[in-house]
C-alpha cells in the first residue's frame, strides 16, 4: 500500500510548478484528478520544449501529468458551479496556480473554498507571493531565476549571468508545495482542520540559496566572486571545478592543493602550502591545474585520484550515463502507455519506501477522459441533472 492511498486531490494547475507537486503526490498513492478547460485543456499541452510530440501533446505535458485522472469543466460557466462544488466537496486537497486575481474571479480562492469545505487543504503557487509590488508579475522560471540572484552564481567571472539549464524555480516550488501539503495532511489528521499552503517560486529559489545567502548576510554583505577559470561555486576555493582533459572532462571537488599536485605529478601546485592562497590565488591555481589536466585522459586522472579517495568524477553526457551499470542499478526509468496506446519512457518517482520503487504505467489523461467516472449526468424534463 502506498502512503497516500485514499487521498483525493483536485489539480486545477497548469504549466510546470504545481503540476510537479501533484505528480509527486500521485506517485505516492494519491488519486489526482486534473481539471482542465474543455477547449484546449492545460496550456502546457502545447508548450513545446522540443520537437517531440506524443499524441498531439507536448512531451513536457506528458512527463509532468502522468499518473493522473482528467476531467474537463468550464470554470467560467455558471452552469458548472454545482459540478465544481460537488467535486471539491469530495476532495481532500485542491491545488491552483492561476495568474494573480484569476482565482478570485472564478470564486475558487481559499476563503470561498473554506466556507464550503472547512477541512480542505488548499495549495497554491504564485510567482512572487500574494502581496507586494512584484505580486502581479508573471511567475516564469527564467524571470524568477534572474530576479533571485541565482543567475549570478553560474558561469565564469567574465561571462554574463547564466541561468541553470533546468526550470529549477518551477520544480523546487512544486516540491515545496508537496511538502507543505503533506504537513497539512498530518495536521488535519490530528485536529481535523484544513490549511492554506502557499509557496512562491521566488521564495523557493531563495531557499535553494540558503547556504550562500547565510554567508552573504553574515560576512559584511560581500557578494561571492565567480572564478574566472572553471567556476563551479562562488565561495569554494581552488581546485573546485570541472576541467577539460585530453579526451573529455573531469570534476574535482575539495582537496588540498599540494596533495592534488603530488597525486597528479603537477609540481607547480606543490608550493601552495598555505590554505589561504587557495582562496586568494584561486584563479591562478585553477589555471595551472587546467593546463596540466589537458595532457592526459579522464580515465588516467581517475586512476590516480580515486584510489587516493579524492572526490572526483567523470562528466557524463546522457548517452554515456544511461549505459553505465550505476545508472542501470538505480532502475530510474519506467514505461508509460497513453490512452491511445503509445508507449514512452520517462523517469519514476525518486522516493523509495520499504525498498519499493514506485512506478505507474498510467499516462497523462486526455482532456475530459474521466468525465464519465467522476461527473455523471442524466437528462430530464427540467434539463440536465448532475449526479456525483
Tab-separated table of C-alpha atoms in Angstrom:
chain	number	residue	atom	x	y	z
A	1	UNK	CA	0.000	0.000	0.000
A	2	UNK	CA	1.292	3.426	-0.964
A	3	UNK	CA	1.259	6.044	1.819
A	4	UNK	CA	-1.249	8.442	0.214
A	5	UNK	CA	-3.813	5.913	-0.964
A	6	UNK	CA	-7.308	7.157	-0.077
A	7	UNK	CA	-6.362	10.834	-0.554
A	8	UNK	CA	-8.108	12.669	-3.422
A	9	UNK	CA	-6.540	15.777	-4.944
A	10	UNK	CA	-8.201	18.163	-7.392
A	11	UNK	CA	-5.488	19.648	-9.575
A	12	UNK	CA	-6.522	22.930	-11.213
A	13	UNK	CA	-2.937	23.859	-12.021
A	14	UNK	CA	-1.133	24.370	-15.331
A	15	UNK	CA	2.367	24.544	-16.737
A	16	UNK	CA	5.097	23.004	-14.553
A	17	UNK	CA	5.380	24.147	-10.932
A	18	UNK	CA	2.171	22.996	-9.255
A	19	UNK	CA	1.647	20.023	-11.618
A	20	UNK	CA	5.067	18.746	-10.490
A	21	UNK	CA	3.761	18.790	-6.904
A	22	UNK	CA	0.641	16.821	-7.743
A	23	UNK	CA	2.715	14.402	-9.821
A	24	UNK	CA	4.810	13.570	-6.776
A	25	UNK	CA	1.705	13.131	-4.619
A	26	UNK	CA	0.169	10.875	-7.277
A	27	UNK	CA	3.333	8.763	-7.314
A	28	UNK	CA	2.964	8.374	-3.546
A	29	UNK	CA	-0.529	6.967	-3.963
A	30	UNK	CA	-2.926	9.932	-4.056
A	31	UNK	CA	-5.733	9.976	-6.603
A	32	UNK	CA	-5.063	13.171	-8.540
A	33	UNK	CA	-7.871	14.470	-10.751
A	34	UNK	CA	-6.637	17.066	-13.216
A	35	UNK	CA	-9.293	19.680	-14.002
A	36	UNK	CA	-8.920	21.299	-17.429
A	37	UNK	CA	-10.985	23.588	-19.624
A	38	UNK	CA	-12.862	21.651	-22.321
A	39	UNK	CA	-11.394	23.769	-25.125
A	40	UNK	CA	-7.672	23.105	-25.316
A	41	UNK	CA	-7.025	21.982	-21.744
A	42	UNK	CA	-3.821	22.830	-19.916
A	43	UNK	CA	-1.739	25.335	-21.886
A	44	UNK	CA	1.222	23.035	-21.217
A	45	UNK	CA	-0.220	20.633	-23.801
A	46	UNK	CA	1.132	22.996	-26.456
A	47	UNK	CA	4.189	24.258	-24.550
A	48	UNK	CA	6.926	22.561	-26.524
A	49	UNK	CA	10.421	22.327	-25.061
A	50	UNK	CA	11.478	20.204	-28.034
A	51	UNK	CA	10.039	18.897	-31.287
A	52	UNK	CA	8.883	15.743	-29.523
A	53	UNK	CA	5.084	15.425	-29.600
A	54	UNK	CA	3.226	12.476	-28.089
A	55	UNK	CA	-0.329	12.012	-29.395
A	56	UNK	CA	-0.703	15.720	-30.247
A	57	UNK	CA	0.526	16.929	-26.844
A	58	UNK	CA	3.966	18.100	-25.784
A	59	UNK	CA	6.357	15.662	-24.153
A	60	UNK	CA	6.560	18.149	-21.262
A	61	UNK	CA	2.836	17.796	-20.607
A	62	UNK	CA	3.068	14.012	-20.637
A	63	UNK	CA	6.082	13.913	-18.339
A	64	UNK	CA	4.578	16.224	-15.694
A	65	UNK	CA	0.977	14.967	-15.770
A	66	UNK	CA	1.394	11.209	-15.913
A	67	UNK	CA	-0.373	9.053	-13.322
A	68	UNK	CA	-3.355	11.434	-13.097
A	69	UNK	CA	-7.047	11.287	-13.980
A	70	UNK	CA	-8.617	14.046	-16.068
A	71	UNK	CA	-11.954	15.860	-16.172
A	72	UNK	CA	-12.969	18.896	-18.206
A	73	UNK	CA	-15.060	21.729	-16.727
A	74	UNK	CA	-15.627	25.262	-17.972
A	75	UNK	CA	-14.804	27.151	-14.788
A	76	UNK	CA	-16.197	30.396	-16.201
A	77	UNK	CA	-19.615	28.920	-16.951
A	78	UNK	CA	-22.120	29.455	-14.087
A	79	UNK	CA	-23.830	26.217	-15.094
A	80	UNK	CA	-20.688	24.363	-13.973
A	81	UNK	CA	-20.888	25.614	-10.379
A	82	UNK	CA	-22.796	22.634	-9.000
A	83	UNK	CA	-20.484	20.177	-10.719
A	84	UNK	CA	-17.464	22.007	-9.432
A	85	UNK	CA	-18.539	22.291	-5.817
A	86	UNK	CA	-19.592	18.668	-5.722
A	87	UNK	CA	-16.144	17.609	-6.863
A	88	UNK	CA	-14.470	19.935	-4.383
A	89	UNK	CA	-16.644	18.570	-1.601
A	90	UNK	CA	-15.352	15.053	-2.224
A	91	UNK	CA	-11.663	16.051	-2.313
A	92	UNK	CA	-9.074	16.239	0.458
A	93	UNK	CA	-6.774	18.667	-1.333
A	94	UNK	CA	-7.077	21.171	-4.158
A	95	UNK	CA	-4.165	22.823	-5.937
A	96	UNK	CA	-4.131	26.025	-8.028
A	97	UNK	CA	-1.548	28.246	-9.710
A	98	UNK	CA	-3.593	30.748	-11.715
A	99	UNK	CA	-2.389	34.211	-12.683
A	100	UNK	CA	-2.842	36.831	-9.929
A	101	UNK	CA	-6.519	37.694	-9.459
A	102	UNK	CA	-7.921	34.864	-11.596
A	103	UNK	CA	-8.734	32.504	-8.755
A	104	UNK	CA	-10.756	35.234	-7.015
A	105	UNK	CA	-12.708	35.993	-10.193
A	106	UNK	CA	-13.554	32.299	-10.508
A	107	UNK	CA	-14.694	32.169	-6.888
A	108	UNK	CA	-12.139	29.452	-6.155
A	109	UNK	CA	-9.946	31.401	-3.729
A	110	UNK	CA	-9.201	29.861	-0.358
A	111	UNK	CA	-11.748	31.976	1.551
A	112	UNK	CA	-14.549	30.827	-0.749
A	113	UNK	CA	-13.475	27.186	-0.661
A	114	UNK	CA	-13.131	27.212	3.116
A	115	UNK	CA	-16.747	28.317	3.502
A	116	UNK	CA	-17.891	25.224	1.636
A	117	UNK	CA	-15.196	22.825	2.863
A	118	UNK	CA	-13.589	23.833	6.176
A	119	UNK	CA	-11.364	20.746	6.200
A	120	UNK	CA	-9.952	21.371	2.711
A	121	UNK	CA	-6.195	21.559	2.283
A	122	UNK	CA	-5.721	24.271	-0.311
A	123	UNK	CA	-2.359	24.519	-2.066
A	124	UNK	CA	-1.316	27.471	-4.207
A	125	UNK	CA	1.836	28.502	-6.044
A	126	UNK	CA	2.463	32.097	-7.110
A	127	UNK	CA	5.466	33.732	-8.704
A	128	UNK	CA	6.351	36.297	-6.049
A	129	UNK	CA	3.833	35.999	-3.231
A	130	UNK	CA	0.335	37.361	-2.673
A	131	UNK	CA	1.352	40.885	-1.641
A	132	UNK	CA	3.891	43.498	-2.585
A	133	UNK	CA	4.901	45.281	-5.792
A	134	UNK	CA	6.041	42.092	-7.529
A	135	UNK	CA	2.902	40.041	-6.875
A	136	UNK	CA	1.206	40.930	-10.216
A	137	UNK	CA	4.276	39.951	-12.258
A	138	UNK	CA	4.333	36.751	-14.337
A	139	UNK	CA	5.825	33.842	-12.421
A	140	UNK	CA	8.020	32.463	-15.186
A	141	UNK	CA	11.079	30.363	-14.356
A	142	UNK	CA	13.757	32.357	-16.202
A	143	UNK	CA	12.455	35.630	-14.773
A	144	UNK	CA	12.421	34.240	-11.234
A	145	UNK	CA	15.968	32.911	-11.589
A	146	UNK	CA	17.071	36.323	-12.820
A	147	UNK	CA	15.422	38.321	-10.023
A	148	UNK	CA	16.578	35.933	-7.292
A	149	UNK	CA	20.294	36.412	-7.907
A	150	UNK	CA	20.707	32.760	-8.828
A	151	UNK	CA	21.875	33.518	-12.361
A	152	UNK	CA	24.850	35.478	-10.972
A	153	UNK	CA	26.227	32.303	-9.394
A	154	UNK	CA	26.670	30.472	-12.694
A	155	UNK	CA	29.252	30.895	-15.411
A	156	UNK	CA	32.756	32.308	-15.222
A	157	UNK	CA	33.582	35.799	-13.993
A	158	UNK	CA	33.883	37.262	-17.490
A	159	UNK	CA	30.608	35.729	-18.666
A	160	UNK	CA	27.119	37.197	-18.350
A	161	UNK	CA	24.733	35.854	-15.693
A	162	UNK	CA	23.859	32.301	-16.641
A	163	UNK	CA	20.567	30.588	-15.748
A	164	UNK	CA	20.560	26.948	-14.775
A	165	UNK	CA	19.705	24.572	-17.597
A	166	UNK	CA	16.540	23.339	-15.875
A	167	UNK	CA	13.341	25.009	-14.678
A	168	UNK	CA	14.573	24.954	-11.100
A	169	UNK	CA	12.215	27.676	-9.838
A	170	UNK	CA	9.225	25.687	-11.039
A	171	UNK	CA	10.499	22.362	-9.766
A	172	UNK	CA	11.647	23.497	-6.331
A	173	UNK	CA	8.379	25.377	-5.788
A	174	UNK	CA	6.491	22.224	-6.708
A	175	UNK	CA	8.420	20.084	-4.262
A	176	UNK	CA	7.990	22.686	-1.507
A	177	UNK	CA	4.253	22.715	-2.160
A	178	UNK	CA	4.150	18.909	-1.926
A	179	UNK	CA	5.980	19.082	1.409
A	180	UNK	CA	3.545	21.689	2.732
A	181	UNK	CA	0.528	19.637	1.657
A	182	UNK	CA	1.904	16.534	3.363
A	183	UNK	CA	2.456	18.528	6.560
A	184	UNK	CA	-1.108	19.882	6.345
A	185	UNK	CA	-2.489	16.354	5.920
A	186	UNK	CA	-0.733	15.315	9.123
A	187	UNK	CA	-2.123	18.374	10.906
A	188	UNK	CA	-5.666	17.623	9.738
A	189	UNK	CA	-5.355	14.011	10.868
A	190	UNK	CA	-4.600	15.230	14.387
A	191	UNK	CA	-7.025	18.161	14.727
A	192	UNK	CA	-9.454	17.965	11.797
A	193	UNK	CA	-8.601	21.422	10.463
A	194	UNK	CA	-7.893	22.317	6.871
A	195	UNK	CA	-4.989	24.550	5.847
A	196	UNK	CA	-3.943	27.070	3.238
A	197	UNK	CA	-0.498	26.150	1.892
A	198	UNK	CA	1.169	28.836	-0.188
A	199	UNK	CA	4.533	28.692	-1.946
A	200	UNK	CA	6.066	31.325	-4.204
A	201	UNK	CA	8.631	30.460	-6.833
A	202	UNK	CA	10.856	33.318	-5.681
A	203	UNK	CA	10.922	32.104	-2.080
A	204	UNK	CA	11.728	28.598	-3.272
A	205	UNK	CA	14.702	29.813	-5.299
A	206	UNK	CA	15.857	31.920	-2.372
A	207	UNK	CA	15.645	28.846	-0.156
A	208	UNK	CA	17.814	26.998	-2.695
A	209	UNK	CA	20.483	29.590	-1.926
A	210	UNK	CA	20.257	29.307	1.868
A	211	UNK	CA	23.924	28.364	2.216
A	212	UNK	CA	25.341	31.234	0.152
A	213	UNK	CA	22.727	33.704	1.460
A	214	UNK	CA	23.748	32.903	5.021
A	215	UNK	CA	27.388	33.557	4.175
A	216	UNK	CA	26.497	36.849	2.475
A	217	UNK	CA	24.281	38.023	5.351
A	218	UNK	CA	26.939	37.319	7.970
A	219	UNK	CA	30.054	38.284	6.046
A	220	UNK	CA	29.578	42.037	5.829
A	221	UNK	CA	27.400	41.817	2.739
A	222	UNK	CA	30.270	40.796	0.470
A	223	UNK	CA	28.956	39.196	-2.698
A	224	UNK	CA	30.584	35.981	-3.901
A	225	UNK	CA	33.044	36.386	-6.759
A	226	UNK	CA	32.787	33.914	-9.575
A	227	UNK	CA	36.043	32.344	-10.559
A	228	UNK	CA	37.435	33.425	-13.900
A	229	UNK	CA	38.546	29.845	-14.507
A	230	UNK	CA	36.129	26.899	-14.459
A	231	UNK	CA	33.742	28.450	-11.960
A	232	UNK	CA	31.586	25.985	-10.010
A	233	UNK	CA	30.879	27.831	-6.747
A	234	UNK	CA	31.429	31.468	-5.881
A	235	UNK	CA	32.631	30.689	-2.360
A	236	UNK	CA	34.563	27.433	-2.616
A	237	UNK	CA	38.329	27.589	-3.035
A	238	UNK	CA	40.537	26.005	-5.684
A	239	UNK	CA	40.566	23.408	-7.126
A	240	UNK	CA	36.743	23.082	-7.091
A	241	UNK	CA	35.504	22.897	-10.697
A	242	UNK	CA	35.211	20.969	-13.938
A	243	UNK	CA	38.330	20.676	-16.091
A	244	UNK	CA	38.966	19.633	-19.658
A	245	UNK	CA	41.144	16.568	-20.162
A	246	UNK	CA	42.730	15.097	-23.266
A	247	UNK	CA	39.507	13.290	-24.209
A	248	UNK	CA	36.730	14.734	-22.047
A	249	UNK	CA	36.176	16.426	-18.704
A	250	UNK	CA	36.934	15.812	-15.037
A	251	UNK	CA	35.135	17.194	-11.977
A	252	UNK	CA	37.270	17.821	-8.891
A	253	UNK	CA	35.748	18.827	-5.562
A	254	UNK	CA	37.522	19.778	-2.322
A	255	UNK	CA	41.107	18.536	-1.915
A	256	UNK	CA	44.250	20.224	-0.532
A	257	UNK	CA	46.079	21.755	-3.476
A	258	UNK	CA	49.571	20.344	-2.666
A	259	UNK	CA	48.089	16.874	-2.159
A	260	UNK	CA	46.405	17.103	-5.543
A	261	UNK	CA	49.622	18.332	-7.122
A	262	UNK	CA	51.551	15.356	-5.785
A	263	UNK	CA	48.957	12.827	-6.923
A	264	UNK	CA	48.878	14.112	-10.498
A	265	UNK	CA	52.619	14.994	-10.667
A	266	UNK	CA	51.970	18.707	-11.132
A	267	UNK	CA	54.979	20.343	-9.484
A	268	UNK	CA	53.639	23.865	-9.980
A	269	UNK	CA	50.922	23.161	-7.392
A	270	UNK	CA	53.223	21.911	-4.655
A	271	UNK	CA	54.172	25.369	-3.422
A	272	UNK	CA	50.650	26.375	-2.389
A	273	UNK	CA	51.019	25.079	1.148
A	274	UNK	CA	49.158	27.995	2.760
A	275	UNK	CA	45.447	27.171	2.518
A	276	UNK	CA	44.638	30.884	2.437
A	277	UNK	CA	46.146	31.063	-1.046
A	278	UNK	CA	43.620	28.523	-2.310
A	279	UNK	CA	41.159	31.387	-1.992
A	280	UNK	CA	43.260	34.497	-2.659
A	281	UNK	CA	45.055	32.901	-5.637
A	282	UNK	CA	42.174	30.710	-6.731
A	283	UNK	CA	42.237	31.560	-10.444
A	284	UNK	CA	45.990	31.261	-10.621
A	285	UNK	CA	45.878	27.761	-9.144
A	286	UNK	CA	42.973	26.671	-11.316
A	287	UNK	CA	44.732	27.920	-14.454
A	288	UNK	CA	47.809	25.837	-13.669
A	289	UNK	CA	45.655	22.815	-12.959
A	290	UNK	CA	43.594	23.316	-16.128
A	291	UNK	CA	46.687	23.323	-18.334
A	292	UNK	CA	48.081	20.212	-16.642
A	293	UNK	CA	44.897	18.132	-16.845
A	294	UNK	CA	44.674	18.606	-20.612
A	295	UNK	CA	47.731	16.416	-21.067
A	296	UNK	CA	46.093	13.103	-20.110
A	297	UNK	CA	42.770	11.324	-20.480
A	298	UNK	CA	39.973	11.432	-17.938
A	299	UNK	CA	40.410	7.720	-17.215
A	300	UNK	CA	44.099	8.244	-16.485
A	301	UNK	CA	43.425	11.016	-13.959
A	302	UNK	CA	40.689	8.970	-12.293
A	303	UNK	CA	43.136	6.080	-11.920
A	304	UNK	CA	45.415	8.396	-9.929
A	305	UNK	CA	42.806	10.213	-7.848
A	306	UNK	CA	40.130	7.654	-6.999
A	307	UNK	CA	42.475	5.210	-5.181
A	308	UNK	CA	43.593	8.173	-3.026
A	309	UNK	CA	39.938	8.862	-2.103
A	310	UNK	CA	39.929	12.243	-3.830
A	311	UNK	CA	36.416	13.480	-4.584
A	312	UNK	CA	36.341	13.452	-8.384
A	313	UNK	CA	34.211	12.181	-11.246
A	314	UNK	CA	33.925	11.810	-14.976
A	315	UNK	CA	31.498	14.257	-16.591
A	316	UNK	CA	28.933	12.211	-18.469
A	317	UNK	CA	26.714	13.006	-21.372
A	318	UNK	CA	23.240	11.461	-21.058
A	319	UNK	CA	24.176	8.865	-23.650
A	320	UNK	CA	27.153	7.745	-21.594
A	321	UNK	CA	25.254	7.936	-18.295
A	322	UNK	CA	22.445	5.670	-19.475
A	323	UNK	CA	24.952	2.973	-20.465
A	324	UNK	CA	26.608	2.758	-17.054
A	325	UNK	CA	25.969	-0.055	-14.592
A	326	UNK	CA	25.466	2.549	-11.862
A	327	UNK	CA	22.547	4.103	-13.704
A	328	UNK	CA	21.015	0.748	-14.546
A	329	UNK	CA	21.195	-0.337	-10.901
A	330	UNK	CA	19.061	2.646	-9.856
A	331	UNK	CA	16.152	1.428	-12.014
A	332	UNK	CA	15.132	5.049	-12.637
A	333	UNK	CA	13.140	4.534	-15.840
A	334	UNK	CA	9.627	3.311	-16.443
A	335	UNK	CA	7.387	2.809	-19.465
A	336	UNK	CA	4.106	4.713	-19.664
A	337	UNK	CA	1.207	3.906	-22.002
A	338	UNK	CA	-1.036	6.719	-23.260
A	339	UNK	CA	-4.823	6.376	-23.753
A	340	UNK	CA	-4.130	5.943	-27.473
A	341	UNK	CA	-1.703	3.090	-26.883
A	342	UNK	CA	1.557	4.967	-27.413
A	343	UNK	CA	4.347	3.876	-25.107
A	344	UNK	CA	7.141	6.173	-23.985
A	345	UNK	CA	9.920	6.064	-21.427
A	346	UNK	CA	10.217	8.502	-18.557
A	347	UNK	CA	11.595	8.651	-15.030
A	348	UNK	CA	9.930	7.092	-11.997
A	349	UNK	CA	9.294	8.570	-8.564
A	350	UNK	CA	12.750	9.010	-6.972
A	351	UNK	CA	11.488	8.123	-3.472
A	352	UNK	CA	11.972	4.536	-2.291
A	353	UNK	CA	9.826	3.382	0.651
A	354	UNK	CA	10.280	-0.026	2.250
A	355	UNK	CA	12.629	-0.922	-0.607
A	356	UNK	CA	9.873	-0.357	-3.162
A	357	UNK	CA	10.311	1.794	-6.263
A	358	UNK	CA	7.002	3.448	-7.091
A	359	UNK	CA	6.139	3.092	-10.769
A	360	UNK	CA	2.928	3.510	-12.746
A	361	UNK	CA	2.190	2.898	-16.419
A	362	UNK	CA	-0.706	5.394	-16.231
A	363	UNK	CA	-0.146	8.255	-18.638
A	364	UNK	CA	-1.373	11.850	-18.619
A	365	UNK	CA	-5.115	11.954	-19.320
A	366	UNK	CA	-6.755	13.145	-22.498
A	367	UNK	CA	-8.966	16.208	-21.999
A	368	UNK	CA	-12.058	15.049	-20.116
A	369	UNK	CA	-11.002	11.406	-20.326
A	370	UNK	CA	-12.545	10.514	-16.957
A	371	UNK	CA	-15.653	12.709	-17.038
A	372	UNK	CA	-17.870	9.619	-17.020
A	373	UNK	CA	-16.021	8.332	-13.988
A	374	UNK	CA	-16.250	11.472	-11.876
A	375	UNK	CA	-19.088	13.505	-13.428
A	376	UNK	CA	-22.345	11.652	-14.100
A	377	UNK	CA	-25.416	13.303	-15.569
A	378	UNK	CA	-28.837	12.477	-16.913
A	379	UNK	CA	-31.407	14.366	-18.917
A	380	UNK	CA	-34.934	15.013	-17.547
A	381	UNK	CA	-37.834	17.296	-18.244
A	382	UNK	CA	-36.126	20.162	-16.433
A	383	UNK	CA	-32.916	19.928	-18.414
A	384	UNK	CA	-29.790	18.262	-17.081
A	385	UNK	CA	-29.338	16.930	-13.579
A	386	UNK	CA	-25.795	16.217	-12.486
A	387	UNK	CA	-25.079	13.339	-10.149
A	388	UNK	CA	-21.717	12.835	-8.493
